[in-house]
mmCIF file of C-alpha atoms in Angstrom:
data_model
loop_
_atom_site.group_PDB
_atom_site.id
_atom_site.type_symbol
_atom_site.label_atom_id
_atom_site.label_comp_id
_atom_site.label_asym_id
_atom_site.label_seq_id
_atom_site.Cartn_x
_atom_site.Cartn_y
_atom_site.Cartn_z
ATOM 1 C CA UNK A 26 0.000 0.000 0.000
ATOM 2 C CA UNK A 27 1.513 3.523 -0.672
ATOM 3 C CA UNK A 28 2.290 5.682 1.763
ATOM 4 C CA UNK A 29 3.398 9.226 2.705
ATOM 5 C CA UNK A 30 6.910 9.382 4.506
ATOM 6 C CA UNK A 31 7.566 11.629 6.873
ATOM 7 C CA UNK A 32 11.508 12.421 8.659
ATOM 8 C CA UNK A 33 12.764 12.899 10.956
ATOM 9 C CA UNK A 34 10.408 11.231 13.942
ATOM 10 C CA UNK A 35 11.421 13.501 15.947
ATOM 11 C CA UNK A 36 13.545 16.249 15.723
ATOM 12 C CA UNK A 37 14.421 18.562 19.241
ATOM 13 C CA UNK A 38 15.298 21.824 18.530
ATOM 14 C CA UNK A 39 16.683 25.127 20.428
ATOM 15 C CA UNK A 40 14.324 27.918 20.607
ATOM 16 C CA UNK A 41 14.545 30.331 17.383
ATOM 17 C CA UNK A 42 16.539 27.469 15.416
ATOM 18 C CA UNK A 43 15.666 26.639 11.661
ATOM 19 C CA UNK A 44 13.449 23.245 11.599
ATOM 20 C CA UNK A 45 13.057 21.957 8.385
ATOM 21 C CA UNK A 46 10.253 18.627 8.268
ATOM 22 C CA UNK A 47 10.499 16.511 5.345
ATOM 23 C CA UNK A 48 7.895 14.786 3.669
ATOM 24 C CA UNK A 49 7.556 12.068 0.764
ATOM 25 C CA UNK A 50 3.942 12.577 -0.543
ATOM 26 C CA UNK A 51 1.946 9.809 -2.403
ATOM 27 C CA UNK A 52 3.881 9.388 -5.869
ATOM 28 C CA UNK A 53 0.832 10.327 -8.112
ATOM 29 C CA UNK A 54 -0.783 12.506 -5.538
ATOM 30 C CA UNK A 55 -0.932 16.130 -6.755
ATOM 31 C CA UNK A 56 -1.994 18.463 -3.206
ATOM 32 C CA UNK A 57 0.230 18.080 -0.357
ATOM 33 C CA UNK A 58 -0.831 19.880 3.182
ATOM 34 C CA UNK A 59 0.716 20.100 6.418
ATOM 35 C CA UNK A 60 -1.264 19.962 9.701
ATOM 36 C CA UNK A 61 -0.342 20.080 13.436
ATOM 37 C CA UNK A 62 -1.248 18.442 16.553
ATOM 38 C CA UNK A 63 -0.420 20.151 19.694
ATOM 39 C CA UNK A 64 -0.151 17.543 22.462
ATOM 40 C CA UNK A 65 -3.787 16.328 23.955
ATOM 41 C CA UNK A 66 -5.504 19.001 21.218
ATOM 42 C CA UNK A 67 -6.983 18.675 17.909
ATOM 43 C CA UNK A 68 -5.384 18.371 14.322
ATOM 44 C CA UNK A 69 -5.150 21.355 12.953
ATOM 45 C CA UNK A 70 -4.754 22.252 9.334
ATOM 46 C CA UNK A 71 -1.818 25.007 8.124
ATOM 47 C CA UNK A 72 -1.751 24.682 4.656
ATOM 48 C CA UNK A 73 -2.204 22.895 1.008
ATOM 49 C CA UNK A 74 0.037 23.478 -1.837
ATOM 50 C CA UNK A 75 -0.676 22.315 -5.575
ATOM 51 C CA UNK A 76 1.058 23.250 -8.844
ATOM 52 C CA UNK A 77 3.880 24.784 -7.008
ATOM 53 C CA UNK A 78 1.941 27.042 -5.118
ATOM 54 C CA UNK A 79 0.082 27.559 -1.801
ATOM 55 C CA UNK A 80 -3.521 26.364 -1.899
ATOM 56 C CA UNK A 81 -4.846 27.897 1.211
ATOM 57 C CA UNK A 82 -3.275 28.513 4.631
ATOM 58 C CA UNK A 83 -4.809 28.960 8.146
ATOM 59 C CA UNK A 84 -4.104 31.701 10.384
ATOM 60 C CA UNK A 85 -1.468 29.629 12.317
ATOM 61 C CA UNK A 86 0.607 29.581 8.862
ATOM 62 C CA UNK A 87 2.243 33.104 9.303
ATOM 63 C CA UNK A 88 5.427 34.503 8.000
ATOM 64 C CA UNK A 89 7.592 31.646 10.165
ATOM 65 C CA UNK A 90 6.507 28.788 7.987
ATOM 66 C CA UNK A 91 6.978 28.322 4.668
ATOM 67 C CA UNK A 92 6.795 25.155 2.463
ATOM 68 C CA UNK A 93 8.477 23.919 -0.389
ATOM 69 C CA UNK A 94 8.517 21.474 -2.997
ATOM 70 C CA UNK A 95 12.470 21.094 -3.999
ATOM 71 C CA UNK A 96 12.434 18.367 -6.131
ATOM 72 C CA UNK A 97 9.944 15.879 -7.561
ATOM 73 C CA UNK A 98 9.392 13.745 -4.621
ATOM 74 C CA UNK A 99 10.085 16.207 -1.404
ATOM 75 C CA UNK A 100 7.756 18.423 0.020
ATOM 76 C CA UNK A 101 9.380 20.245 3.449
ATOM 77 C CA UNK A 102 7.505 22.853 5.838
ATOM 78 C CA UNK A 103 10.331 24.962 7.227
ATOM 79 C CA UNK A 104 9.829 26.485 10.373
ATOM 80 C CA UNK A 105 12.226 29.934 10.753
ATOM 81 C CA UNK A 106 12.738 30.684 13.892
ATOM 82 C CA UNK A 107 11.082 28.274 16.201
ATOM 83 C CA UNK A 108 9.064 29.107 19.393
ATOM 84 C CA UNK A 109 8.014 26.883 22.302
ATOM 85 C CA UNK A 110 4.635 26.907 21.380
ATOM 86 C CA UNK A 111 6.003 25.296 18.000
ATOM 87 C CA UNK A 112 6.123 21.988 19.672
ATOM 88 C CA UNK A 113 4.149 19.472 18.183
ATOM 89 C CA UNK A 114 3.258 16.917 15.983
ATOM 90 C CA UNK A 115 3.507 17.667 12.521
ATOM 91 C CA UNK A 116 1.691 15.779 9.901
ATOM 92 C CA UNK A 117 1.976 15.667 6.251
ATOM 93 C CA UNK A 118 -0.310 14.107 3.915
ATOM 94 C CA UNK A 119 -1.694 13.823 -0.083
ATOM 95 C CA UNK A 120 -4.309 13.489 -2.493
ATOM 96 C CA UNK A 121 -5.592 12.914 -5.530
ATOM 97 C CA UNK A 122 -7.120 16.242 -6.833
ATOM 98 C CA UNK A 123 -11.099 15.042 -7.067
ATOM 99 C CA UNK A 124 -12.862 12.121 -7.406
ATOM 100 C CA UNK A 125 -15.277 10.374 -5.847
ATOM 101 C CA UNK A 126 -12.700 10.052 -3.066
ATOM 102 C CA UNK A 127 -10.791 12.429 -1.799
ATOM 103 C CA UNK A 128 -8.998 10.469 0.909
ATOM 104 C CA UNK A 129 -6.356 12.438 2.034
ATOM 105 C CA UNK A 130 -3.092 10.066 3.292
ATOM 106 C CA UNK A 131 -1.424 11.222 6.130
ATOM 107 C CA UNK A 132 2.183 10.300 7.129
ATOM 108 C CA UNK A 133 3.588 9.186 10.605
ATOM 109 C CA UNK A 134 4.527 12.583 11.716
ATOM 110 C CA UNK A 135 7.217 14.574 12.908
ATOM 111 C CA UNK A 136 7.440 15.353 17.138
ATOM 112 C CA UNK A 137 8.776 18.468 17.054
ATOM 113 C CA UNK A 138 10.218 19.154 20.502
ATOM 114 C CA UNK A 139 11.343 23.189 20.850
ATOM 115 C CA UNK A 140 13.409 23.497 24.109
ATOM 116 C CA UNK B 26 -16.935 25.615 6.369
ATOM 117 C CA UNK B 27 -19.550 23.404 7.997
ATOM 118 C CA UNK B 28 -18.837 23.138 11.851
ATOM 119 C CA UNK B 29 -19.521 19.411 12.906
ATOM 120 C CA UNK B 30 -20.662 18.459 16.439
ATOM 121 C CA UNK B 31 -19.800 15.074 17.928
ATOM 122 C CA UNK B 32 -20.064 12.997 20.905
ATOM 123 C CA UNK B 33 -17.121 13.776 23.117
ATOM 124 C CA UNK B 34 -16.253 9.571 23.932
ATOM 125 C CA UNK B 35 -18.335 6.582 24.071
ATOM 126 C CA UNK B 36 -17.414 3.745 25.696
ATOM 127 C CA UNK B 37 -18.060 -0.407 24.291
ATOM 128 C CA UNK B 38 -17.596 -3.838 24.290
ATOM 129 C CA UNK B 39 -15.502 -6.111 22.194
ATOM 130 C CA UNK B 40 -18.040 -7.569 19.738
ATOM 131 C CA UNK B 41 -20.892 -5.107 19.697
ATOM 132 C CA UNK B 42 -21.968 -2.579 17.084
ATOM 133 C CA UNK B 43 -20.791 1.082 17.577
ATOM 134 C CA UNK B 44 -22.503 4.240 16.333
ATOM 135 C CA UNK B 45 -21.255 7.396 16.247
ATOM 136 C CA UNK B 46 -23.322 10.631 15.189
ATOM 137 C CA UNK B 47 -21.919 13.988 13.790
ATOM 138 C CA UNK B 48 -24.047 16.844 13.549
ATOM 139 C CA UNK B 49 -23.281 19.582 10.494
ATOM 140 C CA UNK B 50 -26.400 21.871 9.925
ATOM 141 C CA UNK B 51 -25.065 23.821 7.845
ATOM 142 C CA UNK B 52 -23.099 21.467 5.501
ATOM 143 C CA UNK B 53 -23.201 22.949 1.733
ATOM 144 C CA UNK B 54 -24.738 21.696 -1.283
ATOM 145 C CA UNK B 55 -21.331 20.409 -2.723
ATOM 146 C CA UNK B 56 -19.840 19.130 0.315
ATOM 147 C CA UNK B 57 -18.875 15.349 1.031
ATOM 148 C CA UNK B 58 -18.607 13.611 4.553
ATOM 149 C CA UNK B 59 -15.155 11.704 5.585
ATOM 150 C CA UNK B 60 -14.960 10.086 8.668
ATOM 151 C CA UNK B 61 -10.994 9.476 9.704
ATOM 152 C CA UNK B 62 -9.396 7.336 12.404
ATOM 153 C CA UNK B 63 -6.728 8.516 14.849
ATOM 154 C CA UNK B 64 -4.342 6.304 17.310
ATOM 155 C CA UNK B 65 -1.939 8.036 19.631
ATOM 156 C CA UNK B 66 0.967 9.589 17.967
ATOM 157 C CA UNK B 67 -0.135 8.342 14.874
ATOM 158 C CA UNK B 68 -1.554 10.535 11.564
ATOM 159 C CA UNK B 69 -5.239 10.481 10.943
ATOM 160 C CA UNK B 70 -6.317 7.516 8.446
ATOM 161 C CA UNK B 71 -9.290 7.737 6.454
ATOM 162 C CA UNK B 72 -12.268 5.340 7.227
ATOM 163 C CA UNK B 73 -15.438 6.084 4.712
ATOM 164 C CA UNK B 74 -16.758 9.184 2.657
ATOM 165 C CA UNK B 75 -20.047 9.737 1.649
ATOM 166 C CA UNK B 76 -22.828 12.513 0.058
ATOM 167 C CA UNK B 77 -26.079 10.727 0.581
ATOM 168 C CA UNK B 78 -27.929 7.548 1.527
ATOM 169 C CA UNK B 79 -25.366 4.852 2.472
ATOM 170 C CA UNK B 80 -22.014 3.993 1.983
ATOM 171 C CA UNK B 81 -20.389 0.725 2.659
ATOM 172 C CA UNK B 82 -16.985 -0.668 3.102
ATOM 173 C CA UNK B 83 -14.771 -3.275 4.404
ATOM 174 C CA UNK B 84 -14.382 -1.317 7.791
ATOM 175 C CA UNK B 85 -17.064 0.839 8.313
ATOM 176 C CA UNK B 86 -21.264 2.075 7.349
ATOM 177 C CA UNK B 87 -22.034 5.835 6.978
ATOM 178 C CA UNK B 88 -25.503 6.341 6.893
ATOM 179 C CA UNK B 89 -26.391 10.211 6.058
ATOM 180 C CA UNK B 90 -30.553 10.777 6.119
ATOM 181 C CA UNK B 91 -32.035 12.911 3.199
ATOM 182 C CA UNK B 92 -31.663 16.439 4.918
ATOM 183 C CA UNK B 93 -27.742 15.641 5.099
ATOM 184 C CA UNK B 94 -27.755 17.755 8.929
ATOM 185 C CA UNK B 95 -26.022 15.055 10.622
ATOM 186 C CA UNK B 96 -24.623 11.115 9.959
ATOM 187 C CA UNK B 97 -23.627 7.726 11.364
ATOM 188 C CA UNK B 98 -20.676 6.172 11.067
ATOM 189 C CA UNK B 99 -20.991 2.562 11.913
ATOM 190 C CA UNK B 100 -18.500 0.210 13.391
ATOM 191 C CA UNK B 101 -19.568 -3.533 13.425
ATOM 192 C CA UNK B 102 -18.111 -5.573 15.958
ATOM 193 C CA UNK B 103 -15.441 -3.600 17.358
ATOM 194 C CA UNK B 104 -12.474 -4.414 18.756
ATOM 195 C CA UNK B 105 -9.815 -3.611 21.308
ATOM 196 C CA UNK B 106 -7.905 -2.175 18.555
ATOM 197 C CA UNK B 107 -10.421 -0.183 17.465
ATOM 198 C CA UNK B 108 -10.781 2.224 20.537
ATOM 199 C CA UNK B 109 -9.106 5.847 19.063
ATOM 200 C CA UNK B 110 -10.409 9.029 18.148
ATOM 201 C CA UNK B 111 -12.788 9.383 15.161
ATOM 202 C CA UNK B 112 -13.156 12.831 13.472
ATOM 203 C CA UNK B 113 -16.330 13.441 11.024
ATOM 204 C CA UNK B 114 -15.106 16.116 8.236
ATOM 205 C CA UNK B 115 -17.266 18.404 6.472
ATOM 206 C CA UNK B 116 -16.169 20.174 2.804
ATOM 207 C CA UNK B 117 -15.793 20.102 -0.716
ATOM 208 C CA UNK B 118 -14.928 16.872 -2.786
ATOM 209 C CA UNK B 119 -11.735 18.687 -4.107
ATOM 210 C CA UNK B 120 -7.869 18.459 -2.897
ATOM 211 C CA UNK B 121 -6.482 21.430 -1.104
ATOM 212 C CA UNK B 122 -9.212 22.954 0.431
ATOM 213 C CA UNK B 123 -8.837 23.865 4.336
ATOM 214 C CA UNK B 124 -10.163 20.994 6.587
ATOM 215 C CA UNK B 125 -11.390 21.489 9.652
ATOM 216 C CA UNK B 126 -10.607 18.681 12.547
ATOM 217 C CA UNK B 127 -13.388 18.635 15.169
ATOM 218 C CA UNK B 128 -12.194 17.204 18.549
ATOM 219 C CA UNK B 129 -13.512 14.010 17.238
ATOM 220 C CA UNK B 130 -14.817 10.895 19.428
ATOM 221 C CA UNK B 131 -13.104 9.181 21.651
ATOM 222 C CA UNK B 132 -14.020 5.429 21.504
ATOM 223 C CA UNK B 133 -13.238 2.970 24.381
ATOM 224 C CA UNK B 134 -13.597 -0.596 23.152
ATOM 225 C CA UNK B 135 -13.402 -2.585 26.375
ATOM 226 C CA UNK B 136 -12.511 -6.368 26.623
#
């Protein structure tokens, strides 16, 4: 079964450090998205990218995140200059466009620890 | 985006059916239901999606009445691995749009 990779596991960083989080979406998946689960809260979306371009972001995805697609295979959310309230789990997942399913595939996530 | 209401837990046995109903009055013309499944520390994973009537699969039922204001996702015999958190999703049946994660349903599956 395919399946969206996600690295590092976990990744501890220093407060206002670069994070980068890598992802490997779903080869012939076409909208990537990042999400984040605060400890003991909700999953909550931050944005989807398609084409090469930002889809829609929330209001958590301000100026200290950005996301990229390098090559064909990678898509990374970089975090510039982490917080403590960064700390997290941070999920990326894929999709097909549309359909009659729209099952969005979600990796094993990143623990981002900010210390 | 439709705002979904659920249970906050329920609580079962091994071996017995398990409903769980999501509430979304004000769910749009062109949007889909999508029930996920979440273990600790793991990523959601998709269970069922639906528009109307019923939908079946391999794991789950979701049964969504004519007026489309709430739906049932139904888990037959459950297990002890089945006891996570289960989020009902509201929106569009297109990629990239902004989903909203409810706090979900806790489910305790007890032996």
């Amino acid at each position: 079964e395919p399946e969206v990779t996600q690295t590092p596991s976990h990744q501890v960083t220093q407060m206002g450090q670069e994070v980068i989080l890598r992802c490997v979406p779903i080869s012939n998946h076409l909208y990537f998205y990042w999400y984040r689960q605060i400890l003991g809260q909700k999953v909550e979306f931050l944005v989807s990218f398609y084409n090469n371009e930002i889809s829609e972001k929330s209001e958590i995805f301000d100026d200290q995140f950005s996301v990229e697609r390098p090559d064909g295979s990678n898509f990374t959310l970089k975090i510039r200059s982490t917080k403590l309230e960064d700390s997290a789990m941070y999920f990326c997942a894929s999709s097909e466009p549309m359909g009659t399913n729209t099952e969005a595939f979600f990796g094993q996530g990143t623990r981002l620890t900010v210390v | 985006l439709a705002k979904t209401t659920q249970p906050i837990s329920m609580d079962s046995y091994e071996g017995q059916e398990v409903n769980i109903t999501c509430s979304h009055n004000n769910i749009a013309t062109n949007d889909y239901i999508t029930w996920y499944q979440q273990f600790p520390s793991q990523g959601p994973r998709f269970i069922i999606q639906g528009y109307k009537t019923k939908v079946t699969n391999e794991v789950a039922s979701l049964f969504i009445p004519a007026d489309r204001k709430s739906s049932t996702l139904s888990l037959p015999r459950v297990s002890l691995s089945d006891t996570a958190v289960y989020y009902c999703l509201v929106g569009p049946n297109t990629g990239g749009f902004k989903t909203i994660f409810g706090a979900g349903t806790r489910l305790f599956v007890k032996a």
